[in-house]
Coordinates of C-alpha atoms in Angstrom, one line a residue:
Chain A
M1 CA -172.1 -69.8 73.4
A2 CA -172.7 -68.2 77.6
A3 CA -175.5 -66.3 75.7
L4 CA -176.2 -68.9 74.1
A5 CA -176.6 -72.2 76.7
P6 CA -180.2 -71.4 77.5
D7 CA -181.5 -71.3 74.8
T8 CA -180.2 -75.4 74.1
G9 CA -181.2 -78.7 74.7
R10 CA -183.9 -78.9 72.0
A11 CA -182.8 -79.6 68.9
F12 CA -182.6 -83.8 68.3
V13 CA -179.6 -83.8 65.6
V14 CA -179.2 -86.5 63.3
G15 CA -176.7 -87.7 62.3
V16 CA -175.9 -89.0 58.9
T17 CA -172.9 -91.6 57.6
G18 CA -172.0 -93.7 55.2
P19 CA -169.7 -94.2 52.7
P20 CA -168.7 -92.1 49.6
G21 CA -171.2 -92.9 47.2
A22 CA -174.3 -93.7 49.2
G23 CA -176.7 -90.8 48.3
K24 CA -175.6 -89.1 52.3
S25 CA -176.1 -85.4 49.9
T26 CA -179.5 -86.5 48.4
T27 CA -180.6 -88.2 51.2
V28 CA -180.0 -85.5 53.5
T29 CA -181.6 -83.0 50.8
A30 CA -185.3 -85.1 51.0
L31 CA -184.6 -85.4 54.9
V32 CA -184.9 -81.8 55.1
R33 CA -187.7 -82.1 52.7
A34 CA -189.8 -84.2 54.3
L35 CA -188.9 -82.0 57.6
R36 CA -189.7 -78.8 56.1
A37 CA -193.3 -79.7 54.6
R38 CA -193.9 -80.4 59.1
G39 CA -193.6 -76.7 58.8
E40 CA -190.1 -77.2 61.0
R41 CA -186.8 -74.8 60.7
V42 CA -184.7 -77.4 59.8
G43 CA -180.2 -77.3 60.5
V44 CA -177.3 -78.8 58.3
L45 CA -174.3 -79.7 58.9
A46 CA -172.0 -80.9 56.0
V47 CA -168.0 -82.7 57.6
D48 CA -166.2 -82.0 54.8
P49 CA -163.1 -84.0 54.5
T50 CA -160.7 -81.5 54.5
S51 CA -157.5 -80.5 51.7
P52 CA -154.3 -80.7 53.4
F53 CA -152.7 -78.3 51.8
T54 CA -155.4 -75.3 51.7
G55 CA -157.1 -76.2 55.1
G56 CA -160.3 -75.6 53.5
A57 CA -163.1 -77.5 53.1
L58 CA -163.4 -79.1 49.5
L59 CA -167.0 -78.8 49.2
G60 CA -168.4 -75.3 50.1
D61 CA -172.4 -74.2 51.1
R62 CA -172.8 -73.2 48.1
V63 CA -172.3 -76.7 45.8
R64 CA -175.0 -78.3 48.4
M65 CA -178.4 -78.6 48.9
Q66 CA -178.9 -76.0 46.5
E67 CA -182.4 -76.7 46.8
H68 CA -183.2 -75.6 50.0
A69 CA -180.8 -72.7 49.8
L70 CA -183.3 -70.2 49.3
D71 CA -184.9 -71.5 52.3
D72 CA -184.6 -69.0 55.2
E73 CA -186.0 -71.7 57.2
V74 CA -183.4 -73.9 56.5
L75 CA -179.8 -73.1 58.3
I76 CA -176.5 -75.0 56.5
R77 CA -173.2 -74.8 57.3
S78 CA -170.6 -77.0 56.0
M79 CA -167.7 -77.7 58.3
A80 CA -164.3 -79.2 57.0
T81 CA -162.4 -81.9 59.5
R82 CA -159.2 -79.6 60.5
G83 CA -158.3 -76.7 61.3
H84 CA -160.5 -76.1 64.3
L85 CA -159.6 -75.8 67.5
G86 CA -159.5 -79.1 69.4
G87 CA -160.9 -80.9 66.4
L88 CA -163.7 -82.3 64.9
A89 CA -165.1 -82.9 68.6
V90 CA -165.2 -79.6 69.9
A91 CA -165.9 -77.7 66.5
A92 CA -169.7 -79.6 65.4
P93 CA -171.6 -79.3 68.8
Q94 CA -170.4 -75.8 68.9
A95 CA -172.2 -75.3 65.7
L96 CA -174.7 -77.5 66.9
R97 CA -176.1 -75.2 69.7
V98 CA -176.1 -72.4 67.6
F99 CA -178.2 -74.0 65.6
D100 CA -181.1 -75.9 68.5
A101 CA -180.7 -71.7 69.7
A102 CA -181.0 -70.4 66.4
G103 CA -184.8 -72.7 67.3
C104 CA -184.0 -75.5 64.7
A105 CA -186.5 -78.4 65.6
T106 CA -183.9 -81.0 64.3
V107 CA -180.3 -80.6 62.8
V108 CA -178.5 -83.2 60.4
V109 CA -174.9 -83.7 60.8
E110 CA -174.0 -85.2 57.9
T111 CA -170.1 -86.9 57.7
V112 CA -168.1 -89.6 55.1
G113 CA -168.3 -92.3 57.6
V114 CA -165.2 -93.6 56.8
G115 CA -162.4 -92.3 59.2
Q116 CA -162.9 -92.6 62.8
S117 CA -163.2 -88.6 63.3
E118 CA -166.7 -88.0 61.3
V119 CA -167.9 -91.6 62.6
D120 CA -167.4 -89.8 66.3
V121 CA -169.2 -87.2 65.1
A122 CA -172.4 -89.4 63.9
A123 CA -171.9 -91.1 66.8
A124 CA -172.2 -88.4 68.9
A125 CA -176.1 -87.1 67.5
D126 CA -179.1 -88.0 69.4
A127 CA -179.0 -90.7 66.0
A128 CA -177.0 -92.1 64.7
V129 CA -178.3 -93.4 60.6
V130 CA -176.1 -95.1 58.7
L131 CA -176.3 -94.8 54.8
L132 CA -175.5 -98.1 52.1
A133 CA -176.0 -98.8 48.8
P134 CA -175.7 -101.8 46.9
G135 CA -172.5 -102.1 44.4
M136 CA -170.3 -100.3 46.7
G137 CA -168.5 -103.6 47.4
D138 CA -169.2 -106.9 49.6
G139 CA -169.4 -107.4 53.5
V140 CA -166.5 -107.1 54.7
Q141 CA -165.8 -103.7 52.4
A142 CA -168.9 -102.4 55.1
A143 CA -167.3 -103.4 57.8
K144 CA -164.0 -101.9 57.2
A145 CA -165.4 -98.4 56.9
G146 CA -166.0 -99.1 61.0
I147 CA -169.4 -97.7 60.5
L148 CA -171.8 -100.6 61.1
E149 CA -171.9 -101.4 64.9
I150 CA -172.3 -97.2 65.3
G151 CA -176.0 -97.3 63.2
D152 CA -179.5 -96.0 65.3
L153 CA -181.1 -96.9 62.3
F154 CA -179.6 -98.6 59.1
V155 CA -180.5 -97.1 55.3
V156 CA -180.3 -98.4 51.8
N157 CA -180.4 -96.1 49.5
K158 CA -180.6 -96.8 45.9
A159 CA -183.2 -99.4 46.7
D160 CA -184.3 -99.6 43.4
R161 CA -180.2 -101.2 41.7
D162 CA -179.7 -104.3 41.9
G163 CA -178.4 -105.9 45.2
A164 CA -180.5 -103.7 47.0
Q165 CA -182.4 -107.1 48.6
P166 CA -179.3 -109.0 49.3
L167 CA -177.7 -106.0 51.2
V168 CA -180.8 -105.5 53.6
R169 CA -181.0 -109.2 54.1
E170 CA -177.2 -108.6 55.0
L171 CA -177.7 -105.5 57.6
R172 CA -181.1 -107.5 59.2
S173 CA -178.8 -110.9 59.9
M174 CA -176.2 -108.8 61.6
V175 CA -178.4 -106.0 63.8
G176 CA -179.9 -108.8 64.4
L177 CA -176.7 -110.7 65.7
A178 CA -175.9 -108.4 67.6
D179 CA -176.6 -108.2 71.8
R180 CA -179.0 -105.9 73.6
P181 CA -181.2 -106.6 76.6
P182 CA -184.3 -107.1 76.5
G183 CA -187.0 -103.7 75.6
A184 CA -184.3 -102.2 73.7
W185 CA -183.9 -100.6 70.6
K186 CA -183.8 -103.0 67.9
P187 CA -181.8 -100.8 64.8
P188 CA -184.5 -101.3 62.0
V189 CA -183.5 -101.2 58.2
L190 CA -185.3 -99.0 55.8
T191 CA -185.1 -98.3 52.1
T192 CA -184.5 -95.7 49.8
V193 CA -184.1 -94.2 46.6
A194 CA -183.7 -90.2 47.9
S195 CA -184.1 -89.3 44.3
E196 CA -187.3 -89.6 44.1
G197 CA -188.4 -89.3 47.9
T198 CA -189.4 -92.9 48.5
G199 CA -189.2 -94.2 52.1
V200 CA -188.1 -90.7 53.3
P201 CA -191.5 -90.5 54.5
E202 CA -190.9 -94.3 56.3
L203 CA -187.4 -92.6 57.7
L204 CA -188.9 -89.6 59.2
D205 CA -191.8 -92.0 61.1
A206 CA -188.7 -94.4 62.1
L207 CA -186.3 -91.6 63.7
D208 CA -189.6 -90.0 65.7
R209 CA -190.4 -93.4 67.6
F210 CA -186.6 -93.5 67.8
R211 CA -186.6 -90.0 69.4
V212 CA -189.7 -91.2 71.9
A213 CA -188.1 -94.4 72.7
Q214 CA -184.6 -92.4 73.8
A215 CA -186.5 -90.0 75.6
A216 CA -188.1 -92.3 77.8
S217 CA -185.8 -93.8 78.2
G218 CA -182.8 -91.8 79.5
D219 CA -180.4 -93.2 77.2
Q220 CA -180.7 -89.2 75.3
A221 CA -179.5 -87.4 78.3
R222 CA -176.9 -89.9 79.1
R223 CA -176.6 -89.8 75.7
R224 CA -176.0 -85.9 75.4
L225 CA -174.2 -86.1 79.4
Q226 CA -171.3 -88.3 76.8
R227 CA -171.4 -86.1 74.4
S228 CA -170.7 -82.5 76.4
R229 CA -167.9 -84.6 78.5
R230 CA -165.8 -85.0 75.4
E231 CA -166.8 -81.4 74.5
V232 CA -165.5 -79.9 77.7
E233 CA -162.7 -82.2 77.7
G234 CA -161.9 -81.7 74.1
L235 CA -161.7 -77.6 75.0
A236 CA -160.2 -77.5 77.8
L237 CA -157.2 -80.0 76.0
A238 CA -157.0 -77.5 72.8
T239 CA -156.2 -74.9 75.6
L240 CA -153.6 -76.7 76.9
A241 CA -152.2 -78.1 73.7
G242 CA -152.1 -74.1 72.6
R243 CA -149.7 -72.9 75.5
L244 CA -147.5 -76.2 74.7
R245 CA -147.2 -74.8 71.0
R246 CA -146.5 -71.0 72.8
E247 CA -144.4 -71.7 75.2
G248 CA -142.8 -74.7 73.6
S249 CA -142.3 -74.4 69.9
A250 CA -138.6 -72.7 70.3
A251 CA -137.2 -76.2 71.9
L252 CA -139.9 -78.0 69.9
D253 CA -137.4 -77.4 66.7
D254 CA -134.1 -78.8 68.3
L255 CA -135.9 -81.7 70.2
A256 CA -137.4 -83.0 66.2
A257 CA -134.3 -82.6 64.8
A258 CA -132.3 -84.4 67.8
V259 CA -135.5 -87.4 67.3
R260 CA -135.5 -86.9 63.1
D261 CA -131.3 -87.4 63.4
G262 CA -131.4 -90.8 66.4
G263 CA -130.2 -88.3 69.2
T264 CA -133.1 -88.8 71.6
D265 CA -136.2 -91.1 71.4
P266 CA -139.4 -89.6 70.8
Y267 CA -140.6 -90.0 75.3
A268 CA -137.5 -88.2 76.0
A269 CA -138.3 -85.5 73.8
A270 CA -141.8 -85.0 74.5
A271 CA -140.9 -84.8 78.5
A272 CA -138.5 -82.7 77.1
L273 CA -140.4 -80.1 75.7
L274 CA -143.1 -80.3 78.6
A275 CA -140.6 -79.7 81.4
R276 CA -139.4 -76.4 79.1
T277 CA -143.1 -75.3 79.7
D278 CA -144.6 -74.7 83.4
L279 CA -146.9 -77.5 82.0
R280 CA -145.0 -80.7 83.8
Chain B
M1 CA -137.7 -96.3 72.4
A2 CA -134.4 -94.6 73.6
A3 CA -132.8 -98.2 73.0
L4 CA -134.0 -97.6 69.2
A5 CA -133.1 -94.1 68.6
P6 CA -129.1 -94.9 67.0
D7 CA -130.9 -97.5 64.7
T8 CA -133.3 -95.2 63.1
G9 CA -133.5 -92.8 60.0
R10 CA -132.9 -95.6 57.8
A11 CA -135.9 -96.6 56.9
F12 CA -137.7 -95.9 53.3
V13 CA -140.8 -95.0 54.3
V14 CA -144.2 -95.2 51.7
G15 CA -147.8 -94.6 52.2
V16 CA -150.1 -96.1 50.1
T17 CA -153.5 -94.6 50.5
G18 CA -157.3 -94.6 48.7
P19 CA -160.8 -95.1 48.5
P20 CA -161.8 -98.5 50.1
G21 CA -162.2 -101.5 47.4
A22 CA -158.5 -99.2 45.5
G23 CA -157.1 -102.7 46.2
K24 CA -154.8 -100.9 48.2
S25 CA -154.2 -105.0 50.2
T26 CA -153.8 -105.8 46.6
T27 CA -151.2 -103.3 44.9
V28 CA -149.0 -103.1 49.1
T29 CA -148.7 -107.0 48.7
A30 CA -147.6 -107.2 44.8
L31 CA -146.0 -104.4 46.0
V32 CA -143.4 -106.6 48.8
R33 CA -143.0 -108.8 46.8
A34 CA -140.8 -106.8 44.6
L35 CA -139.3 -105.7 47.4
R36 CA -138.9 -109.0 48.3
A37 CA -136.7 -110.1 45.1
R38 CA -134.2 -107.4 45.8
G39 CA -133.9 -109.7 48.7
E40 CA -134.2 -107.0 51.4
R41 CA -136.7 -107.7 54.8
V42 CA -139.3 -105.3 54.3
G43 CA -142.1 -103.4 57.4
V44 CA -146.0 -103.5 56.4
L45 CA -148.0 -101.3 58.5
A46 CA -152.0 -101.5 58.0
V47 CA -154.0 -99.5 59.7
D48 CA -158.2 -100.1 60.2
P49 CA -160.5 -98.5 60.9
T50 CA -162.1 -98.8 64.3
S51 CA -165.2 -100.3 65.7
P52 CA -166.5 -97.6 68.0
F53 CA -167.6 -100.1 70.4
T54 CA -165.0 -103.3 70.6
G55 CA -161.9 -100.9 70.1
G56 CA -160.2 -103.1 68.1
A57 CA -158.9 -102.8 64.7
L58 CA -161.6 -104.2 62.3
L59 CA -159.1 -106.6 59.9
G60 CA -156.8 -108.7 61.9
D61 CA -153.0 -109.0 60.9
R62 CA -153.8 -113.0 60.6
V63 CA -156.4 -112.1 57.1
R64 CA -153.7 -109.8 55.6
M65 CA -151.0 -110.8 53.2
Q66 CA -151.2 -113.9 53.5
E67 CA -148.5 -114.5 50.9
H68 CA -145.7 -113.4 52.9
A69 CA -146.9 -114.7 56.5
L70 CA -144.6 -117.3 56.4
D71 CA -141.5 -114.9 55.3
D72 CA -139.7 -114.2 58.5
E73 CA -138.4 -111.1 56.5
V74 CA -141.2 -109.2 56.1
L75 CA -143.1 -108.3 59.7
I76 CA -146.2 -106.7 59.3
R77 CA -148.0 -105.0 62.3
S78 CA -152.2 -104.1 61.8
M79 CA -153.4 -101.0 63.6
A80 CA -156.3 -99.5 65.0
T81 CA -157.5 -95.6 64.4
R82 CA -158.0 -95.1 68.0
G83 CA -157.2 -96.6 71.1
H84 CA -153.1 -95.7 71.2
L85 CA -151.9 -92.6 73.3
G86 CA -152.2 -89.3 71.5
G87 CA -154.0 -91.1 68.3
L88 CA -152.9 -92.6 65.3
A89 CA -150.1 -89.6 65.2
V90 CA -148.2 -90.8 67.7
A91 CA -148.7 -94.4 67.5
A92 CA -148.1 -95.4 64.2
P93 CA -144.5 -93.7 63.7
Q94 CA -143.6 -95.7 67.3
A95 CA -144.3 -99.1 65.1
L96 CA -142.1 -97.4 61.9
R97 CA -139.1 -96.6 64.2
V98 CA -139.2 -100.0 65.5
F99 CA -140.0 -101.9 61.9
D100 CA -136.6 -99.3 60.5
A101 CA -134.5 -100.3 63.7
A102 CA -135.3 -103.8 62.5
G103 CA -133.8 -103.5 59.8
C104 CA -136.6 -102.9 57.6
A105 CA -135.4 -101.1 54.3
T106 CA -138.5 -100.4 53.0
V107 CA -141.9 -100.4 55.1
V108 CA -145.0 -99.8 53.8
V109 CA -148.3 -98.1 55.5
E110 CA -151.7 -98.6 54.4
T111 CA -154.1 -97.0 55.3
V112 CA -157.9 -96.6 54.2
G113 CA -157.8 -93.0 53.3
V114 CA -160.9 -91.2 53.4
G115 CA -160.8 -90.5 57.2
Q116 CA -158.5 -86.9 57.9
S117 CA -155.7 -88.9 60.6
E118 CA -155.6 -91.4 57.7
V119 CA -154.8 -89.2 55.3
D120 CA -152.5 -87.5 58.3
V121 CA -151.0 -90.9 58.3
A122 CA -149.8 -90.9 54.4
A123 CA -148.4 -88.0 54.2
A124 CA -146.4 -88.0 56.6
A125 CA -144.9 -91.3 54.7
D126 CA -141.3 -90.2 52.8
A127 CA -143.6 -91.3 49.9
A128 CA -147.5 -91.2 49.9
V129 CA -148.9 -93.0 46.8
V130 CA -152.5 -92.6 46.0
L131 CA -154.2 -95.5 44.8
L132 CA -157.6 -95.2 42.9
A133 CA -158.9 -97.1 41.0
P134 CA -162.3 -97.2 37.3
G135 CA -165.5 -96.9 37.8
M136 CA -165.9 -95.8 42.1
G137 CA -167.6 -92.5 41.3
D138 CA -166.5 -89.6 39.1
G139 CA -164.1 -87.3 39.7
V140 CA -166.1 -85.1 42.2
Q141 CA -166.2 -87.8 44.6
A142 CA -162.3 -88.4 44.0
A143 CA -162.3 -84.8 45.7
K144 CA -164.1 -85.8 48.0
A145 CA -161.8 -88.3 50.1
G146 CA -158.9 -85.5 50.4
I147 CA -156.7 -86.9 49.1
L148 CA -155.2 -85.9 45.6
E149 CA -152.7 -83.4 47.4
I150 CA -151.4 -85.6 49.3
G151 CA -149.7 -87.7 46.7
D152 CA -146.0 -88.1 45.9
L153 CA -147.2 -90.8 43.0
F154 CA -150.6 -91.7 41.5
V155 CA -151.9 -95.7 40.6
V156 CA -154.2 -96.2 38.8
N157 CA -155.1 -100.3 39.5
K158 CA -157.4 -102.0 38.2
A159 CA -156.1 -100.3 34.8
D160 CA -157.5 -103.5 32.7
R161 CA -161.2 -101.7 33.6
D162 CA -163.2 -99.7 31.5
G163 CA -163.1 -96.8 32.6
A164 CA -158.9 -96.5 33.4
Q165 CA -157.4 -94.2 31.1
P166 CA -160.0 -91.2 31.6
L167 CA -159.3 -91.9 35.3
V168 CA -155.6 -91.4 34.2
R169 CA -156.3 -88.2 31.7
E170 CA -158.2 -87.0 34.9
L171 CA -155.2 -87.1 37.3
R172 CA -152.4 -86.1 34.8
S173 CA -154.6 -83.1 34.1
M174 CA -155.2 -82.6 37.7
V175 CA -151.4 -83.0 38.6
G176 CA -150.7 -80.7 35.6
L177 CA -152.8 -78.1 36.9
A178 CA -150.9 -77.4 40.5
D179 CA -148.5 -75.0 41.4
R180 CA -145.4 -76.3 41.3
P181 CA -141.2 -74.5 41.6
P182 CA -139.3 -75.2 38.4
G183 CA -137.2 -78.2 39.2
A184 CA -139.6 -79.8 41.8
W185 CA -140.8 -83.8 41.6
K186 CA -143.9 -83.7 39.5
P187 CA -146.4 -86.8 40.0
P188 CA -146.5 -89.2 38.0
V189 CA -149.5 -91.2 37.4
L190 CA -149.0 -94.9 37.0
T191 CA -151.4 -97.4 36.3
T192 CA -151.5 -101.2 37.4
V193 CA -153.0 -104.8 37.4
A194 CA -152.0 -105.6 41.0
S195 CA -153.9 -108.6 41.2
E196 CA -151.8 -109.7 38.3
G197 CA -148.2 -108.1 39.2
T198 CA -148.6 -105.2 35.8
G199 CA -146.9 -102.3 36.1
V200 CA -144.9 -103.4 40.1
P201 CA -141.4 -102.8 38.9
E202 CA -142.9 -99.5 37.1
L203 CA -143.9 -98.4 40.4
L204 CA -140.5 -99.7 42.5
D205 CA -139.0 -98.0 39.6
A206 CA -140.6 -94.5 40.3
L207 CA -141.1 -94.5 44.2
D208 CA -136.7 -95.3 44.0
R209 CA -136.4 -92.1 41.5
F210 CA -138.6 -90.4 44.0
R211 CA -136.3 -91.2 47.2
V212 CA -133.6 -89.8 45.1
A213 CA -134.8 -86.8 43.8
Q214 CA -135.7 -85.8 47.8
A215 CA -133.2 -86.9 49.5
A216 CA -130.6 -84.5 47.0
S217 CA -132.7 -82.0 47.5
G218 CA -133.1 -82.1 51.5
D219 CA -137.3 -82.4 51.6
Q220 CA -136.4 -85.8 53.0
A221 CA -134.9 -84.8 55.5
R222 CA -137.5 -81.5 56.5
R223 CA -140.2 -83.4 56.3
R224 CA -139.2 -86.2 58.6
L225 CA -138.6 -82.9 60.9
Q226 CA -141.8 -82.2 60.5
R227 CA -143.2 -85.8 60.7
S228 CA -140.7 -85.7 64.5
R229 CA -141.9 -82.2 65.5
R230 CA -145.5 -84.1 65.5
E231 CA -144.5 -87.0 66.8
V232 CA -143.2 -85.2 69.5
E233 CA -145.8 -82.5 70.3
G234 CA -149.0 -85.2 69.7
L235 CA -146.2 -87.4 72.8
A236 CA -146.6 -84.5 75.3
L237 CA -149.9 -83.3 74.8
A238 CA -150.9 -86.9 75.4
T239 CA -149.1 -86.7 78.5
L240 CA -151.1 -83.4 79.2
A241 CA -154.9 -84.8 78.5
G242 CA -154.1 -88.2 80.6
R243 CA -153.3 -86.1 83.5
L244 CA -156.7 -83.5 82.4
R245 CA -158.4 -87.3 82.7
R246 CA -156.8 -88.8 85.9
E247 CA -156.8 -85.7 87.8
G248 CA -160.3 -83.7 86.2
S249 CA -162.5 -86.7 86.0
A250 CA -164.9 -85.5 89.2
A251 CA -165.1 -82.5 88.2
L252 CA -165.8 -82.9 84.2
D253 CA -168.7 -85.0 85.6
D254 CA -170.3 -81.9 86.9
L255 CA -169.4 -79.8 84.4
A256 CA -171.0 -81.9 81.6
A257 CA -174.0 -82.4 83.4
A258 CA -174.6 -78.3 83.7
V259 CA -173.5 -78.0 79.6
R260 CA -176.5 -81.0 78.8
D261 CA -179.3 -78.4 80.7
G262 CA -177.8 -74.9 79.5
G263 CA -176.6 -73.7 83.0
T264 CA -173.2 -72.8 81.4
D265 CA -171.4 -73.0 78.1
P266 CA -169.0 -76.0 77.7
Y267 CA -166.4 -72.5 77.0
A268 CA -167.1 -71.5 80.9
A269 CA -166.8 -75.3 82.3
A270 CA -163.6 -75.9 80.1
A271 CA -162.1 -73.3 82.1
A272 CA -163.3 -73.9 85.1
L273 CA -162.3 -78.1 84.1
L274 CA -158.9 -76.7 84.2
A275 CA -159.4 -74.5 87.6
R276 CA -159.4 -77.9 89.0
T277 CA -156.3 -79.1 88.1
D278 CA -152.6 -78.1 88.5
L279 CA -152.7 -77.5 84.6
R280 CA -153.6 -73.9 84.6

């Protein structure tokens, strides 16, 4: 990472998130195709929900992005949502940094956007694309998914299906209701049929416009500073967590049993755990 | 919490998780109705995805469980997935402990089961119920949701709809494929139409059988020990995180800017951050 540092900061990171079934993989594949047509090197980071038992990502590199699997200028990496030191908030930026230093002009991060950490990763991108599709439940369900407020661009995929236009209208109405300062970016609501490539050039154009606007306003630099803050803080915390685990492991068994059996409360147990280490 | 500790350890905690649209709220409402018919006091903890901007839960106590809202013997609490000291893994057990000490024989935890932390909370219950419904995408989508491996009981809700029986067969086949020791609990696959109460008594019976089996085998005690371990460790880490934030805040701004601009790498920055505090 020290060696890579001077070569970072050039890639534009696009987060694509949305509920399962919205067509994220298809849209990312189409987006990568459009970026490759410009001759750019592209990185793809796919964040999968983790199997709680195996600790591995449920879908691997191999089953996704088959169209681009043999293209040397498309770098693809899958990452599970757990099992990383410091969690996804730390692991994802490290992977992005490698893509960045490897010369990817654009890196697309694909996450399943219902869990909070996945939403955080998408929101930490330079541009957050929220992908929805008609027929996935009503507006309350969309709000439940917690992804409406983070979008810099909204895309209604599968726009040839029934219900696409009402969903577009609903999203435009919600975007229109939000308070924003004069001159601030107003998230557009685009439509695509990603499986046919329809609407993808327009999505790319909108991303370009957003990039230029963000760089000019200083918002990109501010957002990247926040991302770096979280990353550094996350790594420092991961270091502390490792020490706590090593130094406190023996004490933790007794303390946890006492909590389970009602002999003490968890706050007192946590204080006792810290008292057994040099971290207190 | 110290005062509550002696009165805890009696409640049976049932986690209900599944993708958005599976009918979790309806099923939990029906389950509570059945538990109330036994005369038991019941607790309900509903975990909502958080709005990244407001920090609040997107659905509150008020819009859910209207049927039970006026029943003094049903205690309901909504909780957002972020904004809690130490995260959901710490906050949820504290809420459960209050329900437990308040004399709830059963506490139902409802989470949207796509994000990892939500899955973790459901998996940490005494019994994890995974709720699915037909028409929500194929098996790969279900696997993507990362919830199939955690289920102690599977429920196909909306079982009167097309596609319910194929989903039941697919789940039974997946459950049958799993390796488990002789005599171990084999997760049943049940069907419900929660909106009409159909299948809910059978779900309650299965939960009772599971509870007895888990208590007899010692698995319940082992699982609760793990839950307490995570909780104590999480609280200790939250304490350290608070100290890092207070003591390292000024240094973090400079270090994050250096990382963003390629002047240093995040690992070196994290080490420098710890060096500025007493936590190193």
